[in-house]
JSON list of C-alpha atoms in Angstrom, two decimals:
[
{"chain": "A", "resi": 267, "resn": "UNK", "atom": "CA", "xyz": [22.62, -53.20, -86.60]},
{"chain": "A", "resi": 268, "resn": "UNK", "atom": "CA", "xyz": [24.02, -56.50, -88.21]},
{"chain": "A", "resi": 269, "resn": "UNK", "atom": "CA", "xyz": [27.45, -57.97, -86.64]},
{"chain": "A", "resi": 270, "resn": "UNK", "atom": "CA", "xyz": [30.32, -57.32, -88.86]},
{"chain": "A", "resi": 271, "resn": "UNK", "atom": "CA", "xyz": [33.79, -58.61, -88.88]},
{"chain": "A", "resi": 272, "resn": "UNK", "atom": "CA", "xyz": [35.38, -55.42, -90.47]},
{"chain": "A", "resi": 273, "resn": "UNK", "atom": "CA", "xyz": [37.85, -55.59, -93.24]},
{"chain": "A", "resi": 274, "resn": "UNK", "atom": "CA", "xyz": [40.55, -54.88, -90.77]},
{"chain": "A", "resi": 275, "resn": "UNK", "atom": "CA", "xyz": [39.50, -57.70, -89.27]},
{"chain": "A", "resi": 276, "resn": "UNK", "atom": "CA", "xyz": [39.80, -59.84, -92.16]},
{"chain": "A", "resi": 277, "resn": "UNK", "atom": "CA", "xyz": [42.68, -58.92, -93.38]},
{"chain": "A", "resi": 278, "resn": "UNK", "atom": "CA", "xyz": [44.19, -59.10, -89.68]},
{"chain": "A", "resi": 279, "resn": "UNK", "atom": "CA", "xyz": [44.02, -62.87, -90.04]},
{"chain": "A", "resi": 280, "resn": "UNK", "atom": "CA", "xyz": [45.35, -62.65, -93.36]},
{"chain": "A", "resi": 281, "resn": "UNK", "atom": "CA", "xyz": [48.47, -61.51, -92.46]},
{"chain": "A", "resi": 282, "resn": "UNK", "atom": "CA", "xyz": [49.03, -64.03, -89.17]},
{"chain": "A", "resi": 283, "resn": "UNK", "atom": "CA", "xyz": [47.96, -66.35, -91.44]},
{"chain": "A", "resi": 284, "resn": "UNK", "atom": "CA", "xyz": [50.49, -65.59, -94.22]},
{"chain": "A", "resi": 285, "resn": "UNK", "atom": "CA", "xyz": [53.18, -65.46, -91.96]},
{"chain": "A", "resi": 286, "resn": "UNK", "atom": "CA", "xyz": [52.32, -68.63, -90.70]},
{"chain": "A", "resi": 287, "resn": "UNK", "atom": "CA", "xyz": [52.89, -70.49, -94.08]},
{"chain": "A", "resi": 288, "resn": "UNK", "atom": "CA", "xyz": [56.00, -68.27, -93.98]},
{"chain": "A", "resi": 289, "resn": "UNK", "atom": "CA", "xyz": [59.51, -69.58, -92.43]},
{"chain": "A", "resi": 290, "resn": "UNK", "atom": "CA", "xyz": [59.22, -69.31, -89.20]},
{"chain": "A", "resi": 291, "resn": "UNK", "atom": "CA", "xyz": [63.40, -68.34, -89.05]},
{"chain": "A", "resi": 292, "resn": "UNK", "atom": "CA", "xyz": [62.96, -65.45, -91.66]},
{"chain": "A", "resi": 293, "resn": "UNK", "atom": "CA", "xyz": [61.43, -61.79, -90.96]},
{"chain": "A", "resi": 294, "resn": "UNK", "atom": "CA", "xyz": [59.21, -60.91, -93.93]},
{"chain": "A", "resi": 295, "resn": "UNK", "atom": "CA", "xyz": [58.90, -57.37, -95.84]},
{"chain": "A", "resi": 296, "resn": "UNK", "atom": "CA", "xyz": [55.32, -56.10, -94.79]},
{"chain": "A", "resi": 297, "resn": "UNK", "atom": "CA", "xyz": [55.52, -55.70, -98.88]},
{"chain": "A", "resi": 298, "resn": "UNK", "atom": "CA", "xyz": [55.25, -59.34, -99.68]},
{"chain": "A", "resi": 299, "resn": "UNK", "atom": "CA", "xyz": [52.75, -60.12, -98.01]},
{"chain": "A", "resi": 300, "resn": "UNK", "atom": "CA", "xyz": [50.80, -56.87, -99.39]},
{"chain": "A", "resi": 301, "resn": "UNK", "atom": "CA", "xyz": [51.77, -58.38, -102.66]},
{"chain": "A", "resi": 302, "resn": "UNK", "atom": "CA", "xyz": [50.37, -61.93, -101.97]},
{"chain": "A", "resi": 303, "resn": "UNK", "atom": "CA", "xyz": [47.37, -60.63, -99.95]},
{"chain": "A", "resi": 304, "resn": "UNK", "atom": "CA", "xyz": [46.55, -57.66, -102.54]},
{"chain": "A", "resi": 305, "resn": "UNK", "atom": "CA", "xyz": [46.21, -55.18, -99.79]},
{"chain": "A", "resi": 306, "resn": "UNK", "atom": "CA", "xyz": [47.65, -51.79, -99.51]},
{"chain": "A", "resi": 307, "resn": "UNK", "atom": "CA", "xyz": [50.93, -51.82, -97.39]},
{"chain": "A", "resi": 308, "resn": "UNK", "atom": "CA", "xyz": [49.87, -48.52, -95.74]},
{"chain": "A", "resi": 309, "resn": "UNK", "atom": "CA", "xyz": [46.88, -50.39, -94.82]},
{"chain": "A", "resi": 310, "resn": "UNK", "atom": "CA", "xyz": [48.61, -53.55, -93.26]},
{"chain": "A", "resi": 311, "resn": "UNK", "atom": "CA", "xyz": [50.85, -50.72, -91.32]},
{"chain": "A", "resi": 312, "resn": "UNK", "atom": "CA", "xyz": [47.98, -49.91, -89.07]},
{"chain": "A", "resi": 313, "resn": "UNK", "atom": "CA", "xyz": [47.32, -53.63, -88.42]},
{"chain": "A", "resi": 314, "resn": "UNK", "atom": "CA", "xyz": [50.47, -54.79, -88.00]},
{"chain": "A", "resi": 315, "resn": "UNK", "atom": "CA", "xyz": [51.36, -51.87, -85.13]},
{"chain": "A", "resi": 316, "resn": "UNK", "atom": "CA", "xyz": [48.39, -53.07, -83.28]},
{"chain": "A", "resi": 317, "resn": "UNK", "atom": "CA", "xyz": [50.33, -56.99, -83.51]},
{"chain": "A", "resi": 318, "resn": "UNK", "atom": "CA", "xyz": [53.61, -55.96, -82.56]},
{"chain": "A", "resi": 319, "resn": "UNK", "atom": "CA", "xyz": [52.07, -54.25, -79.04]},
{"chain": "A", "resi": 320, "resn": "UNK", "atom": "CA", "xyz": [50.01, -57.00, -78.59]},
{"chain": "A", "resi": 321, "resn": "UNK", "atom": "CA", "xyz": [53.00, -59.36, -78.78]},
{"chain": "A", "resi": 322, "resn": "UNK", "atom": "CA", "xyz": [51.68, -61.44, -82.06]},
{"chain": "A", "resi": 323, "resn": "UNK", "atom": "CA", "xyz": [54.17, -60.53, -84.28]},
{"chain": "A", "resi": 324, "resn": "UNK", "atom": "CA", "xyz": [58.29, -59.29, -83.78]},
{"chain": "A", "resi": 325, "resn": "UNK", "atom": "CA", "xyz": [59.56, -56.74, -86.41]},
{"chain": "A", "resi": 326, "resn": "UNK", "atom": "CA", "xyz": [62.86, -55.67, -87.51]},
{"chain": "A", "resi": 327, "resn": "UNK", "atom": "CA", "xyz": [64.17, -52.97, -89.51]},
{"chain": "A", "resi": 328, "resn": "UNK", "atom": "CA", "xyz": [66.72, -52.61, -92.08]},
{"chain": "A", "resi": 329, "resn": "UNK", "atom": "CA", "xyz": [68.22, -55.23, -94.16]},
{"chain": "A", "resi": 330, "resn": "UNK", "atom": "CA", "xyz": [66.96, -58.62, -93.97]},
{"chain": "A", "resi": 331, "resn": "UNK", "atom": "CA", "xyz": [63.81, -56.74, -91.98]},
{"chain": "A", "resi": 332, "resn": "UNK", "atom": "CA", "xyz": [60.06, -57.37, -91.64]},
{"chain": "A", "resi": 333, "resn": "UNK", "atom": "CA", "xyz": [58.22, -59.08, -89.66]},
{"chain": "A", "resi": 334, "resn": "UNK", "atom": "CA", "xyz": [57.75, -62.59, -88.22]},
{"chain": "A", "resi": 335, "resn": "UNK", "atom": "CA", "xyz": [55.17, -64.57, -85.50]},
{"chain": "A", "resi": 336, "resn": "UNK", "atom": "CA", "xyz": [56.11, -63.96, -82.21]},
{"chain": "A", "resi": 337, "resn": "UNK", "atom": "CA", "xyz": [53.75, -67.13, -80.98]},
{"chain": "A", "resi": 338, "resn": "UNK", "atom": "CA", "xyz": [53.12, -70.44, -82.71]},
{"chain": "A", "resi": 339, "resn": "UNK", "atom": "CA", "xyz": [50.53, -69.90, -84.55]},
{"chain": "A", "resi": 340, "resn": "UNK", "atom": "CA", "xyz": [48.70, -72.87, -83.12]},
{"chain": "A", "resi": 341, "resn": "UNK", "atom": "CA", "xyz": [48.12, -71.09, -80.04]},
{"chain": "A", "resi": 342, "resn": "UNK", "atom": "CA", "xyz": [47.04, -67.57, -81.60]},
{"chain": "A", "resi": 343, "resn": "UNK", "atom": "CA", "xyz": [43.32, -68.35, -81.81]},
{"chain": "A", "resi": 344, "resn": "UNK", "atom": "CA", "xyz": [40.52, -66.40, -84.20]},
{"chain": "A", "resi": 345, "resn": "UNK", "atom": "CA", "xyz": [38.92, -64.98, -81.33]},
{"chain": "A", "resi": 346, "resn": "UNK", "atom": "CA", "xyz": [41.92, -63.26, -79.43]},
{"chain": "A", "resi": 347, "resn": "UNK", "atom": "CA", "xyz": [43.12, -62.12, -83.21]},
{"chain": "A", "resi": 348, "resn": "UNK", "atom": "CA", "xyz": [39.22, -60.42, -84.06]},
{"chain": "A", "resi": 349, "resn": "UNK", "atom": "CA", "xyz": [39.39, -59.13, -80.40]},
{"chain": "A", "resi": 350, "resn": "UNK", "atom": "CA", "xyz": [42.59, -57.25, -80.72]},
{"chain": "A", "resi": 351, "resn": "UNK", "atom": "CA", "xyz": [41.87, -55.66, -83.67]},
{"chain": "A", "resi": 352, "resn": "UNK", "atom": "CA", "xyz": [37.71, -54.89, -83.79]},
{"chain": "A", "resi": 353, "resn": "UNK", "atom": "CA", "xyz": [37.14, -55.04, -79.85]},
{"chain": "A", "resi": 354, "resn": "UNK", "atom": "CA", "xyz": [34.38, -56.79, -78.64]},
{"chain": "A", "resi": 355, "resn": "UNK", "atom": "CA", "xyz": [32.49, -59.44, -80.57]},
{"chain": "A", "resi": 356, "resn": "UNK", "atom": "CA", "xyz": [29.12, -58.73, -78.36]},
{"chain": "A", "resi": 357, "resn": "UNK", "atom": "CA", "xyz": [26.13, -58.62, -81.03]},
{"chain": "A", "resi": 358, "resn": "UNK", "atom": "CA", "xyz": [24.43, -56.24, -79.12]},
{"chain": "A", "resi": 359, "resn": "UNK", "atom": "CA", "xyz": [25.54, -53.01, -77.42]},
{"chain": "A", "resi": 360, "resn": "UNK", "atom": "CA", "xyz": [24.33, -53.85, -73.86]},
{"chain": "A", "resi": 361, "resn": "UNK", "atom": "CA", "xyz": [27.38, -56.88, -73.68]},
{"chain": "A", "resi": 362, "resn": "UNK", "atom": "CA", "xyz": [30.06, -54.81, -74.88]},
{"chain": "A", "resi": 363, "resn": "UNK", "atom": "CA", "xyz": [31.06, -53.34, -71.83]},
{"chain": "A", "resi": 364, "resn": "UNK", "atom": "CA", "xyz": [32.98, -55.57, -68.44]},
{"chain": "A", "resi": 365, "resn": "UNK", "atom": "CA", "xyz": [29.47, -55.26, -67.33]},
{"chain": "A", "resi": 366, "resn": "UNK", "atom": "CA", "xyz": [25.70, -54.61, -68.73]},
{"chain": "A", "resi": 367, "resn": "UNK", "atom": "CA", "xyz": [24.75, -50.74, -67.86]},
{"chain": "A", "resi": 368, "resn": "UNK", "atom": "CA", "xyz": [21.47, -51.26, -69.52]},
{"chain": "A", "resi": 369, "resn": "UNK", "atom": "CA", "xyz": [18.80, -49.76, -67.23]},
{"chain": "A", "resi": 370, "resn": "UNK", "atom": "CA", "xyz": [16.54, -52.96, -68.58]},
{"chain": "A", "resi": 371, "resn": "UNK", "atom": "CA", "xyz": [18.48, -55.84, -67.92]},
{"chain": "A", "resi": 372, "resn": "UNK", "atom": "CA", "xyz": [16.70, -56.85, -65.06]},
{"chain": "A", "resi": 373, "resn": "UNK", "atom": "CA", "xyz": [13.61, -56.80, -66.67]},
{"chain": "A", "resi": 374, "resn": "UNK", "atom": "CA", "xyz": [15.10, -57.72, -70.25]},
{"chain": "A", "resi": 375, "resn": "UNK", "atom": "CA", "xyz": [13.38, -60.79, -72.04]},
{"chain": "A", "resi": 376, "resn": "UNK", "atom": "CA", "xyz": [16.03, -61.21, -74.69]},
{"chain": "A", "resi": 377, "resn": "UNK", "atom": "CA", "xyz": [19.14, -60.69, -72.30]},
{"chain": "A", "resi": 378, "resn": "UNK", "atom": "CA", "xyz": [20.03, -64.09, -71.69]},
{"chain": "A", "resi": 379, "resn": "UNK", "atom": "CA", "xyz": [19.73, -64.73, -75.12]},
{"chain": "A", "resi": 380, "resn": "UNK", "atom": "CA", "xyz": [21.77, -62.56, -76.63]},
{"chain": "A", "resi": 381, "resn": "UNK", "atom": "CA", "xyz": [24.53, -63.56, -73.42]},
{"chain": "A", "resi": 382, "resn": "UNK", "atom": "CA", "xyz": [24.10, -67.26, -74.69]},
{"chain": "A", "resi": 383, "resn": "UNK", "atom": "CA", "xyz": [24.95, -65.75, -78.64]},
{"chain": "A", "resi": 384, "resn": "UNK", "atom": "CA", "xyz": [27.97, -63.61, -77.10]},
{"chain": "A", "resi": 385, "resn": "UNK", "atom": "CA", "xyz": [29.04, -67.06, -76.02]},
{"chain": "A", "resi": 386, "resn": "UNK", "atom": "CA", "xyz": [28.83, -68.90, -78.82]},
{"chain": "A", "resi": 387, "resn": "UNK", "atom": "CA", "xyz": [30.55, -66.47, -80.75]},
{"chain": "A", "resi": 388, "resn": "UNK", "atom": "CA", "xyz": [34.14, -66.26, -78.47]},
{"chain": "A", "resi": 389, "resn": "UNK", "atom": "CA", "xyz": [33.80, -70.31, -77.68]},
{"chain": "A", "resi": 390, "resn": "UNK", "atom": "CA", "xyz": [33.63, -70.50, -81.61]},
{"chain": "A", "resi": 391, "resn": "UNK", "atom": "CA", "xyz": [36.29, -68.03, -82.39]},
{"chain": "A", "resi": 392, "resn": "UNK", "atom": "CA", "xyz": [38.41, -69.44, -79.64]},
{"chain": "A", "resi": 393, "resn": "UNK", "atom": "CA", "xyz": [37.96, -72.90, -81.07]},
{"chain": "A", "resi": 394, "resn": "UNK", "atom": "CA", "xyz": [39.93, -72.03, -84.48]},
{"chain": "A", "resi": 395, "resn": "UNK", "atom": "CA", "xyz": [43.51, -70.77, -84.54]},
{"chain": "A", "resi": 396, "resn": "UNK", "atom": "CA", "xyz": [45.72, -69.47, -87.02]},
{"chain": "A", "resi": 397, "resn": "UNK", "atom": "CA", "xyz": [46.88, -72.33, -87.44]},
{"chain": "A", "resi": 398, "resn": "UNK", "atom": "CA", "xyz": [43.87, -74.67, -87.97]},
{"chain": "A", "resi": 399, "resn": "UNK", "atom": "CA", "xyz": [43.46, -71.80, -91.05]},
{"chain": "A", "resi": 400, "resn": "UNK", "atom": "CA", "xyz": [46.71, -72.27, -92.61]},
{"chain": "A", "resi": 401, "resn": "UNK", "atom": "CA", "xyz": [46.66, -75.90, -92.69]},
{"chain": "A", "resi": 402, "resn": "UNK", "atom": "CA", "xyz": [43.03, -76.02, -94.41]},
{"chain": "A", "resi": 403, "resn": "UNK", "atom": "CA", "xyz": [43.32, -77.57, -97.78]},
{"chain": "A", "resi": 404, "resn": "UNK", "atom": "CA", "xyz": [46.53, -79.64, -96.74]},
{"chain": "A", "resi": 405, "resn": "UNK", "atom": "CA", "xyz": [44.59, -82.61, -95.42]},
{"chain": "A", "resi": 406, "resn": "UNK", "atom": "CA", "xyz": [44.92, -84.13, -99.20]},
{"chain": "A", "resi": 407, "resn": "UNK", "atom": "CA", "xyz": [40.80, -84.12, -99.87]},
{"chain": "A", "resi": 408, "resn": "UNK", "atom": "CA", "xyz": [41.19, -82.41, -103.67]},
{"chain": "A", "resi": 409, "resn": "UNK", "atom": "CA", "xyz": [43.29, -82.47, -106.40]},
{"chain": "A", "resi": 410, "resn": "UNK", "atom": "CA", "xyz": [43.35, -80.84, -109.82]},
{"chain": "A", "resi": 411, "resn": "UNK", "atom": "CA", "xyz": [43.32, -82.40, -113.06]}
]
């Protein structure tokens, strides 16, 4: 079994990210940013539920509604954003749990391996935020001719 980011999981940091490069003042129609990301707005609905309980995002109905970045989106990290949405980021199934049920661990060669990878992956994740991703490409280092 390979580790996979799903597509919900991709297109969860789509969306923080879009509203990030969004005005911060304005809610925005869960449309327009379908139409910018070219994903299905009944899609987006199940992601952006999961947002709003987890306190990411703030939504408002009616006119003038959408939705809008409840944090600053320098403090909303990759790996908090991946965890809400796919669960655990463990690459193997023994780690996904608050503790290791597997019957081997004691006796498990690769354990402290794969606890060292587990690692890796969250301090890495954790390391990024949203908005580290929404400023990439602003630093000035291309141009088009």
């Amino acid at each position: 079994m390979a580790m996979k980011v799903s597509t919900k999981g991709r297109y969860a940091l789509r969306v923080l990210i879009d509203l990030s490069e969004q005005d911060h003042d304005q809610f925005v129609p869960l449309r327009r940013i379908a139409e910018r990301q070219n994903i299905s707005e009944k899609y987006l609905e199940s992601i952006i539920v999961v947002f709003s309980k987890a306190g990411y995002v703030i939504g408002h109905r009616g006119k003038g509604g959408g939705y809008k970045l409840a944090k600053d989106p320098d403090v909303i990290t990759v790996g908090e954003v991946l965890r809400c949405v796919e669960g655990s980021l463990a690459p193997v199934a023994c780690l996904d749990g608050e503790h290791n049920t597997c019957e081997r661990a004691a006796e498990c060669k690769t354990l402290s391996m794969w606890e060292d990878f587990y690692k890796m992956i969250n301090e890495y994740f954790d390391s990024i935020t949203i908005g580290d991703l929404s400023n990439r490409g602003d630093e000035g280092d291309f141009y088009m001719i």
